[in-house]
PDB file of C-alpha atoms in Angstrom:
ATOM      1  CA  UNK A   1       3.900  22.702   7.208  1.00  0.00           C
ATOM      2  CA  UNK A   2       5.482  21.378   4.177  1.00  0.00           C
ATOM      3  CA  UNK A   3       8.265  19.179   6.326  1.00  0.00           C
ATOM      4  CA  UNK A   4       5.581  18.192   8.689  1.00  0.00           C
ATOM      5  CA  UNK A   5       3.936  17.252   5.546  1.00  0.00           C
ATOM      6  CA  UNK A   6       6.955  15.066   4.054  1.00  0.00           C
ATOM      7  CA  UNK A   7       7.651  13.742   7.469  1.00  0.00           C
ATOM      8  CA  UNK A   8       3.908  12.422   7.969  1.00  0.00           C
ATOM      9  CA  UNK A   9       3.960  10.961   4.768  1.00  0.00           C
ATOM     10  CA  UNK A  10       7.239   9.169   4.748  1.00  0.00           C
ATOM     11  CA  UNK A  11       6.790   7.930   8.192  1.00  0.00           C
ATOM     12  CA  UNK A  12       3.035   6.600   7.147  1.00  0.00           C
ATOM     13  CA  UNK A  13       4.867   4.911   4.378  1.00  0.00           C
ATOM     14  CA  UNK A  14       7.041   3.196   6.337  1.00  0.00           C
ATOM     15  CA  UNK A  15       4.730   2.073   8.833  1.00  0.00           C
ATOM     16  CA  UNK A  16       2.034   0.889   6.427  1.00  0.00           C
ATOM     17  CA  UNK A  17       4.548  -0.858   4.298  1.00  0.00           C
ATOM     18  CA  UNK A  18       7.792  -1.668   5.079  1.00  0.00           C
ATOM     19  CA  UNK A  19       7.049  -2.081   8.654  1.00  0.00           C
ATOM     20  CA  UNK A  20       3.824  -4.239   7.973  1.00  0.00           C
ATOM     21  CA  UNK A  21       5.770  -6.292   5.358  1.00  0.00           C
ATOM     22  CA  UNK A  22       8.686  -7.018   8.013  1.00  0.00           C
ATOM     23  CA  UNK A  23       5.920  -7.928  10.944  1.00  0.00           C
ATOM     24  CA  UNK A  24       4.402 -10.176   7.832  1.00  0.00           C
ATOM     25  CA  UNK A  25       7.108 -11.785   6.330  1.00  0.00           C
ATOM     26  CA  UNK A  26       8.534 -12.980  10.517  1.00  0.00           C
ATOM     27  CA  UNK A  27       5.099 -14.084  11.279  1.00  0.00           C
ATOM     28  CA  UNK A  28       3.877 -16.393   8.027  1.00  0.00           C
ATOM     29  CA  UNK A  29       7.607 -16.205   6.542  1.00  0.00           C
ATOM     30  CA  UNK A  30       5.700 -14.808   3.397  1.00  0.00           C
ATOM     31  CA  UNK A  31       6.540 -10.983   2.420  1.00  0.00           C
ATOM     32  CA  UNK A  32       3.007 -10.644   0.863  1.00  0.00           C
ATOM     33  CA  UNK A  33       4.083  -8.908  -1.855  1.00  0.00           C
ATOM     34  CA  UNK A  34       2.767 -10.290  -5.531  1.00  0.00           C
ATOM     35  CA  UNK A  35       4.639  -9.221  -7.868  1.00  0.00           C
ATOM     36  CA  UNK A  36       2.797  -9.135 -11.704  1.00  0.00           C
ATOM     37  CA  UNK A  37       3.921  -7.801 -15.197  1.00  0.00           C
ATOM     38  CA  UNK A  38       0.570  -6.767 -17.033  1.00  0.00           C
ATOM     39  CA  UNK A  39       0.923  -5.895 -20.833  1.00  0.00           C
ATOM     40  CA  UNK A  40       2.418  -2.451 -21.414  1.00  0.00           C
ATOM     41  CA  UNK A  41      -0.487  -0.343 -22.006  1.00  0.00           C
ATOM     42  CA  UNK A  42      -3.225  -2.771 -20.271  1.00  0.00           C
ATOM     43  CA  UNK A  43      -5.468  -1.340 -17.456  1.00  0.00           C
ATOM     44  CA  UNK A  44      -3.767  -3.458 -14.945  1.00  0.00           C
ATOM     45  CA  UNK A  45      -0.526  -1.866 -16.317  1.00  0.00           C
ATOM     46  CA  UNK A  46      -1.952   1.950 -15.881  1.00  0.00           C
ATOM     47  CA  UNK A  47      -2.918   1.008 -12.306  1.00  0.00           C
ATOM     48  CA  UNK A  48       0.539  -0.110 -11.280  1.00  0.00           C
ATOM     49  CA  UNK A  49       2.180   2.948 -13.254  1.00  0.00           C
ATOM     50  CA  UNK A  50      -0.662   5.686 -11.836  1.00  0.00           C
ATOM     51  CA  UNK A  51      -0.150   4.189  -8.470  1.00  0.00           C
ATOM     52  CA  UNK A  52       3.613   4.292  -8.396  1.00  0.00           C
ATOM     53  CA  UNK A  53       3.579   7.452 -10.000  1.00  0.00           C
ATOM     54  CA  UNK A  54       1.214   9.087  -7.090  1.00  0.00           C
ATOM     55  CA  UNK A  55       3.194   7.502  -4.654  1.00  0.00           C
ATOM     56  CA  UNK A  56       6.303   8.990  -5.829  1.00  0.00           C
ATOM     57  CA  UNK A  57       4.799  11.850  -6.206  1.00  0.00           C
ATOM     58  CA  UNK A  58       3.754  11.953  -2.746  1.00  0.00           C
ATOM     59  CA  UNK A  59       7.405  12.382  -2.084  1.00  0.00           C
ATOM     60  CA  UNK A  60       8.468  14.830  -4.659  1.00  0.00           C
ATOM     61  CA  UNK A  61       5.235  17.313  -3.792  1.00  0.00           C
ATOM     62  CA  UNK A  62       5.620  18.277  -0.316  1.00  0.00           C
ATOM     63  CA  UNK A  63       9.551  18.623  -0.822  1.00  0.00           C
ATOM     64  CA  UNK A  64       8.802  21.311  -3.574  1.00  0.00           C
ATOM     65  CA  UNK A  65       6.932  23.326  -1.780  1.00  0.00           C
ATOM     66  CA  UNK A  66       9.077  22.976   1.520  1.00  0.00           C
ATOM     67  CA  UNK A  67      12.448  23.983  -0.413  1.00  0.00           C
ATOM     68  CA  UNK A  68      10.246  26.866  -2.398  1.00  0.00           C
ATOM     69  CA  UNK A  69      10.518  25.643  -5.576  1.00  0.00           C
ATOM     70  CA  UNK A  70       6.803  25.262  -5.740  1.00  0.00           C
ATOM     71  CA  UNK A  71       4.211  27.553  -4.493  1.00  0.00           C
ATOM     72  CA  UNK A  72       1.152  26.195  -2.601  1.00  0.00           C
ATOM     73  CA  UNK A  73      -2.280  27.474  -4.810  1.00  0.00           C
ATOM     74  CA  UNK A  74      -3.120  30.579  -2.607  1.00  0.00           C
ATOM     75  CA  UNK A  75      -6.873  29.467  -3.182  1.00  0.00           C
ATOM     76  CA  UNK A  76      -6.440  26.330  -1.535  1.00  0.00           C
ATOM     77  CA  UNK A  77      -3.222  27.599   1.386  1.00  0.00           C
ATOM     78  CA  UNK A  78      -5.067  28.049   4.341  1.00  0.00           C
ATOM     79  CA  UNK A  79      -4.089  27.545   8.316  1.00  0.00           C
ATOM     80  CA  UNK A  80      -7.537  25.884   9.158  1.00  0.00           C
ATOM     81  CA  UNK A  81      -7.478  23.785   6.392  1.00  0.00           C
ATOM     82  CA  UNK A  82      -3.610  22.533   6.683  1.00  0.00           C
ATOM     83  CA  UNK A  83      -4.732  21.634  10.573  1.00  0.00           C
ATOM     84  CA  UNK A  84      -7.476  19.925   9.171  1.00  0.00           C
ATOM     85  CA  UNK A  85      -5.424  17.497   6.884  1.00  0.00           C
ATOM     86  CA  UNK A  86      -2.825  17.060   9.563  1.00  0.00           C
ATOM     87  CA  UNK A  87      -5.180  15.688  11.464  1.00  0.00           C
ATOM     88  CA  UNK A  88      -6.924  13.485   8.101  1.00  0.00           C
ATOM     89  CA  UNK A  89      -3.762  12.203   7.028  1.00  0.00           C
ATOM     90  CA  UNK A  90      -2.781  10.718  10.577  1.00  0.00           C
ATOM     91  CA  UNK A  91      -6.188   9.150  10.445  1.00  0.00           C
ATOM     92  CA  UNK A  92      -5.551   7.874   7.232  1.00  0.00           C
ATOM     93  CA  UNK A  93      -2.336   6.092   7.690  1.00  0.00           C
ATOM     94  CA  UNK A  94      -3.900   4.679  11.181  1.00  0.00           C
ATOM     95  CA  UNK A  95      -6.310   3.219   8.869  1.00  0.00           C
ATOM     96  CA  UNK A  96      -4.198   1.753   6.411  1.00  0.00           C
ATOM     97  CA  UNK A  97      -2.575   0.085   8.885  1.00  0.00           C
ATOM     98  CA  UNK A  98      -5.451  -1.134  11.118  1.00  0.00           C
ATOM     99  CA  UNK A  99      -6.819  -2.398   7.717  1.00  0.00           C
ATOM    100  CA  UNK A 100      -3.697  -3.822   6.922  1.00  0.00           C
ATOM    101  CA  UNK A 101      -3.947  -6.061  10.591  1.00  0.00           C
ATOM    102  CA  UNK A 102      -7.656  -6.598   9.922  1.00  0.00           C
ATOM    103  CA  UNK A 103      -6.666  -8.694   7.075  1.00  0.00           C
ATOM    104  CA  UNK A 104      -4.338 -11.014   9.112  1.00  0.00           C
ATOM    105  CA  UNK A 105      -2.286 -13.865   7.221  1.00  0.00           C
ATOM    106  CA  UNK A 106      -4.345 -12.708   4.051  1.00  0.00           C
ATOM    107  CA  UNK A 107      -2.803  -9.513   3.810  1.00  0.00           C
ATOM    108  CA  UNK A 108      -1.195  -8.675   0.276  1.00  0.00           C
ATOM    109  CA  UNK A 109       0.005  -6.609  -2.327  1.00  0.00           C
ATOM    110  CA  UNK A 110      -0.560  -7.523  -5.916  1.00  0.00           C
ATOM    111  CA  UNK A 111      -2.303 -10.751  -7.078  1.00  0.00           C
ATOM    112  CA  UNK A 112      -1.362 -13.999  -7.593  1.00  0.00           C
ATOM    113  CA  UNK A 113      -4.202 -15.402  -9.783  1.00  0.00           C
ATOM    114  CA  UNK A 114      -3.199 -19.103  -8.740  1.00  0.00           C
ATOM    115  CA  UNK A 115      -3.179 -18.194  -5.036  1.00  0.00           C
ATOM    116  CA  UNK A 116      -6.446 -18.580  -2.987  1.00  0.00           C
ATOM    117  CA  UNK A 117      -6.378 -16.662   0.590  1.00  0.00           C
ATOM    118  CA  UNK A 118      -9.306 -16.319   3.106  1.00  0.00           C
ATOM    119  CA  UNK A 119     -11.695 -13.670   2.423  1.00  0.00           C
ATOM    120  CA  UNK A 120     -11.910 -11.473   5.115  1.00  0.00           C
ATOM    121  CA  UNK A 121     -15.393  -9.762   5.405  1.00  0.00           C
ATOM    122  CA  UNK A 122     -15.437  -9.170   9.211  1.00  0.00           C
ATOM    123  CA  UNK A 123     -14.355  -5.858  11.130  1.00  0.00           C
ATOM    124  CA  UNK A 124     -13.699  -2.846   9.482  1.00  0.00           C
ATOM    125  CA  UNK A 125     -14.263  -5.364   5.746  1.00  0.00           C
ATOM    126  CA  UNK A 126     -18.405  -5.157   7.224  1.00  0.00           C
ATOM    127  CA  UNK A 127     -18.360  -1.817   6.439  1.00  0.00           C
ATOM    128  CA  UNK A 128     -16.913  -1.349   3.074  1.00  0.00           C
ATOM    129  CA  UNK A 129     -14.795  -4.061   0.896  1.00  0.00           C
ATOM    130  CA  UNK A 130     -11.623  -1.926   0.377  1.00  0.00           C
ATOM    131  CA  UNK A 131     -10.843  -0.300   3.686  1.00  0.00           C
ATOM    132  CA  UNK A 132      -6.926  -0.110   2.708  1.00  0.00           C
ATOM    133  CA  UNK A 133      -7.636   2.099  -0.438  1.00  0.00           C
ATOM    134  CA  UNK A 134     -10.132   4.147   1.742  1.00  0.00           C
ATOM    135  CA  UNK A 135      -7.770   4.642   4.367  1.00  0.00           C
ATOM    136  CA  UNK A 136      -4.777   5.697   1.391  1.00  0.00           C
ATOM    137  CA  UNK A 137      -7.108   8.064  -0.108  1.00  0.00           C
ATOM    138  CA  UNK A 138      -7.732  10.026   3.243  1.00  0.00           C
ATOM    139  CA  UNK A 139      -4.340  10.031   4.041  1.00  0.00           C
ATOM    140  CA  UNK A 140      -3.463  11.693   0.557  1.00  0.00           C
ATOM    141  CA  UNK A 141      -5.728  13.724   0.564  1.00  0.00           C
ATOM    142  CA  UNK A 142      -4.874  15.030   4.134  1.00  0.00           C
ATOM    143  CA  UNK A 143      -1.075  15.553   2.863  1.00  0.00           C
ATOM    144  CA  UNK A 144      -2.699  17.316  -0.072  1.00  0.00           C
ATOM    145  CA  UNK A 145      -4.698  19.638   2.421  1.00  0.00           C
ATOM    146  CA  UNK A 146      -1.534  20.072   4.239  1.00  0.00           C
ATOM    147  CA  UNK A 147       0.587  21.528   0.876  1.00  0.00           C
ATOM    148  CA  UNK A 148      -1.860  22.258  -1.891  1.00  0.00           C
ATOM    149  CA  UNK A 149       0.446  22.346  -4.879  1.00  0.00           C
ATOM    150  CA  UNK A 150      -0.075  21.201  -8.417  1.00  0.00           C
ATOM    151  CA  UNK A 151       1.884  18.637  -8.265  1.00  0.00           C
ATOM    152  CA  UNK A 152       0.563  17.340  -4.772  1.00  0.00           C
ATOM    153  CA  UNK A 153      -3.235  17.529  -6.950  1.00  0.00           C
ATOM    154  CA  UNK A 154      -1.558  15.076  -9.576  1.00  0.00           C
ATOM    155  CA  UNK A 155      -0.219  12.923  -7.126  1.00  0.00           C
ATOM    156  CA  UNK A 156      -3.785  12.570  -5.191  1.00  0.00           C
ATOM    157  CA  UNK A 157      -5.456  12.110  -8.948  1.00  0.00           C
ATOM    158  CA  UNK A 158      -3.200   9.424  -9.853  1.00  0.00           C
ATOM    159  CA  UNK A 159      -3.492   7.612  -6.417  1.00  0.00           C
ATOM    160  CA  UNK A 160      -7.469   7.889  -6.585  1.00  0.00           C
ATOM    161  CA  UNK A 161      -7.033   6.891 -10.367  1.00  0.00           C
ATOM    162  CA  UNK A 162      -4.585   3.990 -10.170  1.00  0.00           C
ATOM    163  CA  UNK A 163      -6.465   2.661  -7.079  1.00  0.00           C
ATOM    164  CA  UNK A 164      -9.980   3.029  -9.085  1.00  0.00           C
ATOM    165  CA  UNK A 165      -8.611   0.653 -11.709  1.00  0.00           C
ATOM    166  CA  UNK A 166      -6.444  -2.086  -9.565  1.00  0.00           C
ATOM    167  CA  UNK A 167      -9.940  -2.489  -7.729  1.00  0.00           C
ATOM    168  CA  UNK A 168     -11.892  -2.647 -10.637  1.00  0.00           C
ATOM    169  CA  UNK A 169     -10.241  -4.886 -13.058  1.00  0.00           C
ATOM    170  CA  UNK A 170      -7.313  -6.857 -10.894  1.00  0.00           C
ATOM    171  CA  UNK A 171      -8.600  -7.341  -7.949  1.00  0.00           C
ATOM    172  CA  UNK A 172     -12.680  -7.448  -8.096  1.00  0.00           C
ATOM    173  CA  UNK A 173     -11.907  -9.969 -11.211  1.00  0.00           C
ATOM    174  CA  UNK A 174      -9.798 -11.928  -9.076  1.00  0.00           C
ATOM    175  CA  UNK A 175     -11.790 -12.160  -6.321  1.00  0.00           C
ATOM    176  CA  UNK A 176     -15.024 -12.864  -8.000  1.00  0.00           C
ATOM    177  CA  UNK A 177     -13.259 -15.885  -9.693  1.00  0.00           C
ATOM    178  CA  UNK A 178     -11.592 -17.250  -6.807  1.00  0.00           C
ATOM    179  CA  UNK A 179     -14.369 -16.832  -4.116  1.00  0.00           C
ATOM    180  CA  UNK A 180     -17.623 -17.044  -6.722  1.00  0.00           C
ATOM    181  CA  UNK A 181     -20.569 -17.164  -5.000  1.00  0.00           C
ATOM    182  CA  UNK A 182     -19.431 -15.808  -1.648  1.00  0.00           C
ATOM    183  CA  UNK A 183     -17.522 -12.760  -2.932  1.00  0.00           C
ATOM    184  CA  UNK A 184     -20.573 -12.085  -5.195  1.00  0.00           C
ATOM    185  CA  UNK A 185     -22.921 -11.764  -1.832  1.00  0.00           C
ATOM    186  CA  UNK A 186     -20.244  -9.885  -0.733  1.00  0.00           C
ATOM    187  CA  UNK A 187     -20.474  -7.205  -3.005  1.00  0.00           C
ATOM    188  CA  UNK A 188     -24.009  -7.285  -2.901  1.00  0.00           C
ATOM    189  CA  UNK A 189     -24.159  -6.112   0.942  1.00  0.00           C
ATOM    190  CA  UNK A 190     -20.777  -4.043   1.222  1.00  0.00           C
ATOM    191  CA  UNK A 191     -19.593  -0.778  -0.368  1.00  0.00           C
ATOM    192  CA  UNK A 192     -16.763  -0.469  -2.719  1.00  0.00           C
ATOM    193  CA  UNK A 193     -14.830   2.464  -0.234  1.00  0.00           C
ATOM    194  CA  UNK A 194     -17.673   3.832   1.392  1.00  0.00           C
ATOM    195  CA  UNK A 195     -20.129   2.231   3.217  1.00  0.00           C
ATOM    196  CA  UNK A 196     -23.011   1.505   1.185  1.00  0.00           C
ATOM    197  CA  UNK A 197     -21.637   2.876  -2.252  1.00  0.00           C
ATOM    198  CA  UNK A 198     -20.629   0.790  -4.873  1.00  0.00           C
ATOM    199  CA  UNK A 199     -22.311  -2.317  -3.790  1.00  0.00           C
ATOM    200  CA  UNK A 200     -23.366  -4.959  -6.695  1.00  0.00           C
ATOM    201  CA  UNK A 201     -27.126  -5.682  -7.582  1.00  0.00           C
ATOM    202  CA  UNK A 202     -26.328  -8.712 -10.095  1.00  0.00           C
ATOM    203  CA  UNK A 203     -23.915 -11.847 -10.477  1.00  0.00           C
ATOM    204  CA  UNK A 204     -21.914 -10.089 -12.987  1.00  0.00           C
TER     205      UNK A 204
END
């Protein structure tokens, strides 16, 4: 399960990224990617660093357990359960990626605080505002289901944590300032991940 585990996850890599930044980059001759350099120690910084370093990890993890050098937690190693986040993680890498298309020419990754791009509040972005993160959490957290190590938990902890603070003070800042008013009612109608949690009650 561990292999099946690695494979899912390096093919929903792939797909979700390098794939979607290839189809990108021949369709608007943009990559998407944004590429920023926050202040060492800065939230923005510890977003970037807990994301890469739960992505990484999302390598290392399964490969550990699959070559025996780490031991699933017996509490969490169960048949049912591994079935159960086969089948989550391959709905949550569809989802990234179907979020990914929802987004169309306005797709990124990163910010550009100078660039102004369509917001896209339509689709699957009517049910909650960050349908990409949603869609990377399941998928993590089906991997994790699949090999429940330690280090597969840190991983999924630093992916929930990193993508917690790249919404929260890159990206809702960001939008808020380039949209204003619009991104504001937004907020007020549409969950953060889930739909109908999270949503704003002020201007702020």
């Amino acid at each position: 399960m561990a292999w099946l585990a690695f494979t899912l996850y390096l093919t929903g890599i792939l797909t979700a990224f390098v794939l979607r930044t290839w189809l990108h980059k021949r369709r608007t001759g943009d990559s998407g990617h944004r590429h920023s350099h926050p202040p060492t120690g800065s939230a923005a910084w510890w977003a970037q660093a807990l994301l890469g370093i739960g992505t990484l990890g999302g390598f290392i993890a399964p490969l550990l357990d699959a070559t025996g050098t780490l031991d699933p937690l017996p509490a969490l190693h169960h048949p049912p359960i591994q079935v159960i986040g086969t089948v989550v993680a391959l709905i949550g890498f569809f989802g990234v990626y179907a979020a990914q298309q929802a987004m169309g020419n306005s797709w990124r990754i990163g910010v550009d605080a100078a660039e102004r791009t369509t917001l896209v509040t339509t689709g699957v972005f009517g049910l909650v505002r960050n349908p990409v993160f949603t869609a990377i959490i399941t998928a993590m957290a089906g991997i994790t289901a699949m090999t429940p190590t330690w280090a597969q938990l840190l991983a999924l902890a630093a992916v929930i944590a990193g993508i917690e603070l790249q919404v929260r003070v890159v990206e809702e800042p960001y939008l808020r300032a380039t949209h204003g008013t619009a991104y504001t009612d937004y907020t007020r109608r549409t969950g953060r991940f889930l739909p109908g949690l999270g949503r704003t009650t002020s201007t702020t």
